[in-house]
Coordinates of C-alpha atoms in Angstrom, one line a residue:
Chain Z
X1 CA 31.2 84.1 151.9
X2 CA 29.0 81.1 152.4
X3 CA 27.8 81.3 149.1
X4 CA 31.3 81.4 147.6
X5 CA 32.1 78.4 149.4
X6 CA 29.5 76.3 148.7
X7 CA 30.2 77.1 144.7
X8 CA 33.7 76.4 145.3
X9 CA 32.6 73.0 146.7
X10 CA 30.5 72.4 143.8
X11 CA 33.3 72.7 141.2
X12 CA 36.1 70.7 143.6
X13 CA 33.0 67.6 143.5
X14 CA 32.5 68.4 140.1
X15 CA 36.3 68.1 139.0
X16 CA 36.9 65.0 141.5
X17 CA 34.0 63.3 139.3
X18 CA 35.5 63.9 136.1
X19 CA 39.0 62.5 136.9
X20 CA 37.0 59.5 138.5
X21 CA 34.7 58.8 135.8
X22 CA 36.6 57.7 133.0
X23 CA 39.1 55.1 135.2
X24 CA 35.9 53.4 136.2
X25 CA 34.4 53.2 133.0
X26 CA 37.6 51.9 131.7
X27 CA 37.9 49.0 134.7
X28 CA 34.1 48.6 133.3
X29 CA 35.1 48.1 129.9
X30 CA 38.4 45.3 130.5
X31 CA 37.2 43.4 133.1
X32 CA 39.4 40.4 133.6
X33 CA 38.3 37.1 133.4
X34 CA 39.4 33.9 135.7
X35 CA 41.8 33.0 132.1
X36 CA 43.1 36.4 131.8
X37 CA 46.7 36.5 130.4
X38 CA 49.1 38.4 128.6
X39 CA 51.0 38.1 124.9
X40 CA 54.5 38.2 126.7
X41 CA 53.7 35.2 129.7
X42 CA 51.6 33.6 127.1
X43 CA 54.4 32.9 124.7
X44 CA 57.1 32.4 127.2
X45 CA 55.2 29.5 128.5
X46 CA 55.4 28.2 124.9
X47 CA 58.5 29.0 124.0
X48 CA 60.8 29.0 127.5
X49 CA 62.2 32.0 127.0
X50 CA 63.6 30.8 123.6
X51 CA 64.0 33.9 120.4
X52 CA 60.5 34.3 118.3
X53 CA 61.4 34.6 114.8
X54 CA 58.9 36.2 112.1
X55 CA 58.4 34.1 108.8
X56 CA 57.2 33.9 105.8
X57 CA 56.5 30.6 105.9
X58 CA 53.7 31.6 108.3
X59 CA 50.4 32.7 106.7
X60 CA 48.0 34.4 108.4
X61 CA 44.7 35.3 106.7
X62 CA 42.5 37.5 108.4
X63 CA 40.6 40.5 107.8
X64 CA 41.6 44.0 107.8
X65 CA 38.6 45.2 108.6
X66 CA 35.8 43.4 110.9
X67 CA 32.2 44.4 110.7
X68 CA 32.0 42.5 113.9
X69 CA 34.6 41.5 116.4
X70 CA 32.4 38.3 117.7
X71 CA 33.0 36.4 114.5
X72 CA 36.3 37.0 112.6
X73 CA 37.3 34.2 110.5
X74 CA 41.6 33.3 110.5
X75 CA 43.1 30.9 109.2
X76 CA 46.8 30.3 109.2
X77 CA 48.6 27.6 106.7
X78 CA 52.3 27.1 107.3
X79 CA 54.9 25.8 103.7
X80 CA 56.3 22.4 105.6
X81 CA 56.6 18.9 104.0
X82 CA 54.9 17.5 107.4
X83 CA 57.5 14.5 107.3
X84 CA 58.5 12.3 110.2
X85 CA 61.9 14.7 110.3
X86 CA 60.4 17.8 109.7
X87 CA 56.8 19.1 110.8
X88 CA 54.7 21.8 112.4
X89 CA 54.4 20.0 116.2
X90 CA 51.7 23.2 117.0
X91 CA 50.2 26.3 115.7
X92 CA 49.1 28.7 118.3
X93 CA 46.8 31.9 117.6
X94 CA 46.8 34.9 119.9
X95 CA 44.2 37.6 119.8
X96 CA 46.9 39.7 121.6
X97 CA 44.6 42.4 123.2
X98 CA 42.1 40.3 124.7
X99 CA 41.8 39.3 128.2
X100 CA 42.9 36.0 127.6
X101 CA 45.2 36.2 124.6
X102 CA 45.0 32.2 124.1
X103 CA 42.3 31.3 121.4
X104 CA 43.4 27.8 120.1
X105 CA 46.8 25.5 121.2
X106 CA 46.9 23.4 117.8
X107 CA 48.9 19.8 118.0
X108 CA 50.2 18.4 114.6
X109 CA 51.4 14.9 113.1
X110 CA 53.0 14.2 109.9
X111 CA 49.6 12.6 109.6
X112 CA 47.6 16.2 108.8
X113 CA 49.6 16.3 105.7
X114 CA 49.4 19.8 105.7
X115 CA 50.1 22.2 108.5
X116 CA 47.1 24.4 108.6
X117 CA 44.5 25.3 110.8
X118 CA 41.5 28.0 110.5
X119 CA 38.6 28.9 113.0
X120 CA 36.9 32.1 114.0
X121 CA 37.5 34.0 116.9
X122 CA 36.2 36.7 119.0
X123 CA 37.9 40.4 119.0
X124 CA 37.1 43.1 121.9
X125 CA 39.0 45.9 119.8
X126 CA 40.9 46.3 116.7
X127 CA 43.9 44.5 117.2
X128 CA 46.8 42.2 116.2
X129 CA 46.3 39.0 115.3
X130 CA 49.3 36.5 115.8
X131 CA 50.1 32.6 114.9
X132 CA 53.2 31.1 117.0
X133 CA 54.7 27.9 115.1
X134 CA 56.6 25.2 116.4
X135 CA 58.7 23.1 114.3
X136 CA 60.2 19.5 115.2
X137 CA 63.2 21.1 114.5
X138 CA 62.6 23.4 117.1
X139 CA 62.3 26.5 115.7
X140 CA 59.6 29.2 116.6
X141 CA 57.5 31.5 114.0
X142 CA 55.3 33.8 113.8
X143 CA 53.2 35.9 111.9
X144 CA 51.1 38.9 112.8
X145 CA 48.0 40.8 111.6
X146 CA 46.1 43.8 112.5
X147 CA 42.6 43.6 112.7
X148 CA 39.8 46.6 112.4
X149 CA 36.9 46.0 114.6
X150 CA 33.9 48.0 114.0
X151 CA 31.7 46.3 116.8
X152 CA 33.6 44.2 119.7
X153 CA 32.9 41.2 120.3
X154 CA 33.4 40.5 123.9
X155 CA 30.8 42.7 125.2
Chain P
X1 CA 21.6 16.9 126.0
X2 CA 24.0 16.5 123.5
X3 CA 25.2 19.0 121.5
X4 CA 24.8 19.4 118.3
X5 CA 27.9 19.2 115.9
X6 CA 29.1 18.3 112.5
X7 CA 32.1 17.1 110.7
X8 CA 32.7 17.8 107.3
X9 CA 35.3 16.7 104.7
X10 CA 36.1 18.8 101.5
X11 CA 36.0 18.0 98.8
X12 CA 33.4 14.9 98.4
X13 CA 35.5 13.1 96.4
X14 CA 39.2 12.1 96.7
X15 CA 41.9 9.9 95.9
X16 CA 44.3 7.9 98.5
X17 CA 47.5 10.7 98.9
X18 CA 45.0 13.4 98.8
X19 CA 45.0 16.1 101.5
X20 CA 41.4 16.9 102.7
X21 CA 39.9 19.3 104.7
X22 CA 38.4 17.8 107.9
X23 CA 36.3 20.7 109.9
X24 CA 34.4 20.4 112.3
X25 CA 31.3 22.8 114.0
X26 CA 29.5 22.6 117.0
X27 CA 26.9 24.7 118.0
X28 CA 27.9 26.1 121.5
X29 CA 27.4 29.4 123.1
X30 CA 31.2 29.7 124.4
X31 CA 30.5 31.9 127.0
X32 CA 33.5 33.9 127.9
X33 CA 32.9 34.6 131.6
X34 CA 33.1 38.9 131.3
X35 CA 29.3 38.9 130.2
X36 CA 26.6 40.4 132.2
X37 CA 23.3 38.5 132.5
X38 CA 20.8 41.9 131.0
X39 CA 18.2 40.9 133.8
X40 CA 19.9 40.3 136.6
X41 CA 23.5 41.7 136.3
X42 CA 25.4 38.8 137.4
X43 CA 27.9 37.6 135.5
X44 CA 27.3 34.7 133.1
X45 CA 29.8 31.7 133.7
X46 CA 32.3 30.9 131.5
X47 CA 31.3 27.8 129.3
X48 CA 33.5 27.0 126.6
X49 CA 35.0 24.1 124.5
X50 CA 38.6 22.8 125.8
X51 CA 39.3 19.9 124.6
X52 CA 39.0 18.8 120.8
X53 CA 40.7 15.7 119.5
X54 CA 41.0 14.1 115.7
X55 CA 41.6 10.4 115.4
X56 CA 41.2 8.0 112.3
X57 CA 40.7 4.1 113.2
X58 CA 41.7 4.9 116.8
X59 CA 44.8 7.0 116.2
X60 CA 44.9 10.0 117.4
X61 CA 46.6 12.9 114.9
X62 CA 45.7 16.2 115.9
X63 CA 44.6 17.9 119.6
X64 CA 43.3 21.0 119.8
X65 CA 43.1 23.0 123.3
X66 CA 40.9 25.9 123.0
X67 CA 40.2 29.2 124.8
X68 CA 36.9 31.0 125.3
X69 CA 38.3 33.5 122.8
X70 CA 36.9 31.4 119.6
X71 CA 33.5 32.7 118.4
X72 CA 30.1 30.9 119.4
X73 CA 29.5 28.1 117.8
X74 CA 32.9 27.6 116.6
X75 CA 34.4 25.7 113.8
X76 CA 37.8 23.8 113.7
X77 CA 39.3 22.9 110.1
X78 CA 42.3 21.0 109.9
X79 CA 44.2 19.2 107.2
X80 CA 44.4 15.6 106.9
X81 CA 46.2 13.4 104.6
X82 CA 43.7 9.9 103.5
X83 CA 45.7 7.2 103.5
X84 CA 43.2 4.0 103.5
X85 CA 39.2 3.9 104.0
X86 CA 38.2 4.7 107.7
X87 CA 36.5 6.8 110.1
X88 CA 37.6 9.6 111.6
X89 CA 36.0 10.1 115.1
X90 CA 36.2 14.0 116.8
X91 CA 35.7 13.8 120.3
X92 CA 35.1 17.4 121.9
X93 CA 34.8 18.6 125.7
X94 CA 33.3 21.8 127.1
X95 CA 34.1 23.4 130.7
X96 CA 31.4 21.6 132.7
X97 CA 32.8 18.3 131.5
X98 CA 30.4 17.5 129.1
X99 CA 31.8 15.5 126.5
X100 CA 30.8 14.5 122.7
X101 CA 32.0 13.0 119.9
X102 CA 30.4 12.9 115.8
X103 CA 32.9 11.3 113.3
X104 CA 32.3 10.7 109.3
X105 CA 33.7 8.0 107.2
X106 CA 36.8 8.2 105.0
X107 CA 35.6 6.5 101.5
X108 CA 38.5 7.0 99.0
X109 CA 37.4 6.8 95.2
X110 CA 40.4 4.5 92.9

């Protein structure tokens, strides 16, 4: 009897562990930062609740596939005649899985003469890349990419 | 200690009414704040660059706020159309307040 118990024991700890074990690795793996924000309160703070519209004025070049998430290269141009009327006021990219989905709040003048803007960011996991425009007419675009990351870069 | 940056303008040679590429790199470690220290296990600060701003002869034209998701050492390429001879001064800021600045002259060819 004792002996059945004590294995019983065993296999209750055993289970307990298992369930345990992976939600703690996970809280390991995405810990949150003092930044940390999300795609969704991100934008709204951009946009004020305004509609998001996709464009294909927007381009986003990025890499499908990223040897390593720590550099990836993006650059995003956007077709505008930069006039006094009508410019890009701001490009915004969002690495929209990170912690903190902010990676660069761009400001514009009709003085850049083209609206474009390119950097490198950093990539935990593969994920969607996105570039939120803001006209002086004030519209919103966007465009989107999905990035493959082989080896993350916020490790 | 100052850190160590560059601005570059592409192409070398250009007209008045041409658009350039202004870019600019700074070596920086842009920590994000999630890392671990191997030795000790603390967590490393976060140490990033904020604050970047463009001007030409004292104008500002383009601000950039950044977040500690850009890539160490980052680089920041913008467009900017020449319209006279000039300088155009970046001025950049990190977390802990440290601020810089590097510029380059504007020398359009006739």
């Amino acid at each position: 009897m004792q002996r059945r118990s004590f294995l019983k024991g065993i296999m209750m700890t055993g289970a307990a562990a298992a369930v345990v074990s992976p939600s703690l690795a996970f809280s390991a793996e995405a810990p949150k930062g003092p930044n940390a924000m999300d795609l969704d309160t991100a934008i709204k703070a951009i946009t004020g609740g305004k509609s998001v519209s996709a464009s294909d004025k927007v381009q986003l070049k990025a890499p499908e596939i990223a040897e390593n998430g720590a550099v990836v290269p993006v650059s995003v141009t956007v077709d505008s005649p930069m006039s006094a009327e009508d410019h890009v006021k701001a490009i915004h990219i969002f690495a929209t899985k990170n912690s903190n989905v902010r990676c660069a709040d761009v400001m514009l003048t009709p003085a850049n003469g083209t609206a474009s803007f390119s950097t490198r960011v950093k990539l935990g996991s593969s994920q969607d890349v996105m570039a939120l425009v803001v006209t002086s007419k004030g519209e919103f675009l966007s465009a989107a990419q999905n990035v493959k990351v082989t080896i993350g870069g916020c490790g | 200690m100052a850190t160590k940056s560059l601005v570059k303008i592409k192409p070398k040679t250009y007209k008045v009414g041409d658009v350039v590429e202004v870019s600019l790199m700074v070596m920086h470690p842009m920590e994000t704040g999630l890392r671990k220290d191997k030795e000790s296990g603390k967590l490393i600060p976060a140490h990033y660059i904020n604050d970047v701003k463009f001007s030409f002869n004292g104008t500002p034209f383009t601000t950039i706020k950044s977040w500690e998701s850009l890539s160490t050492n980052p680089v920041y390429t913008i467009s900017y159309k020449v319209s006279e001879a000039g300088e155009i001064k970046v001025a950049f800021t990190d977390t802990k307040g440290e601020a810089n600045e590097n510029g380059t002259k504007i020398t359009p060819k006739a």
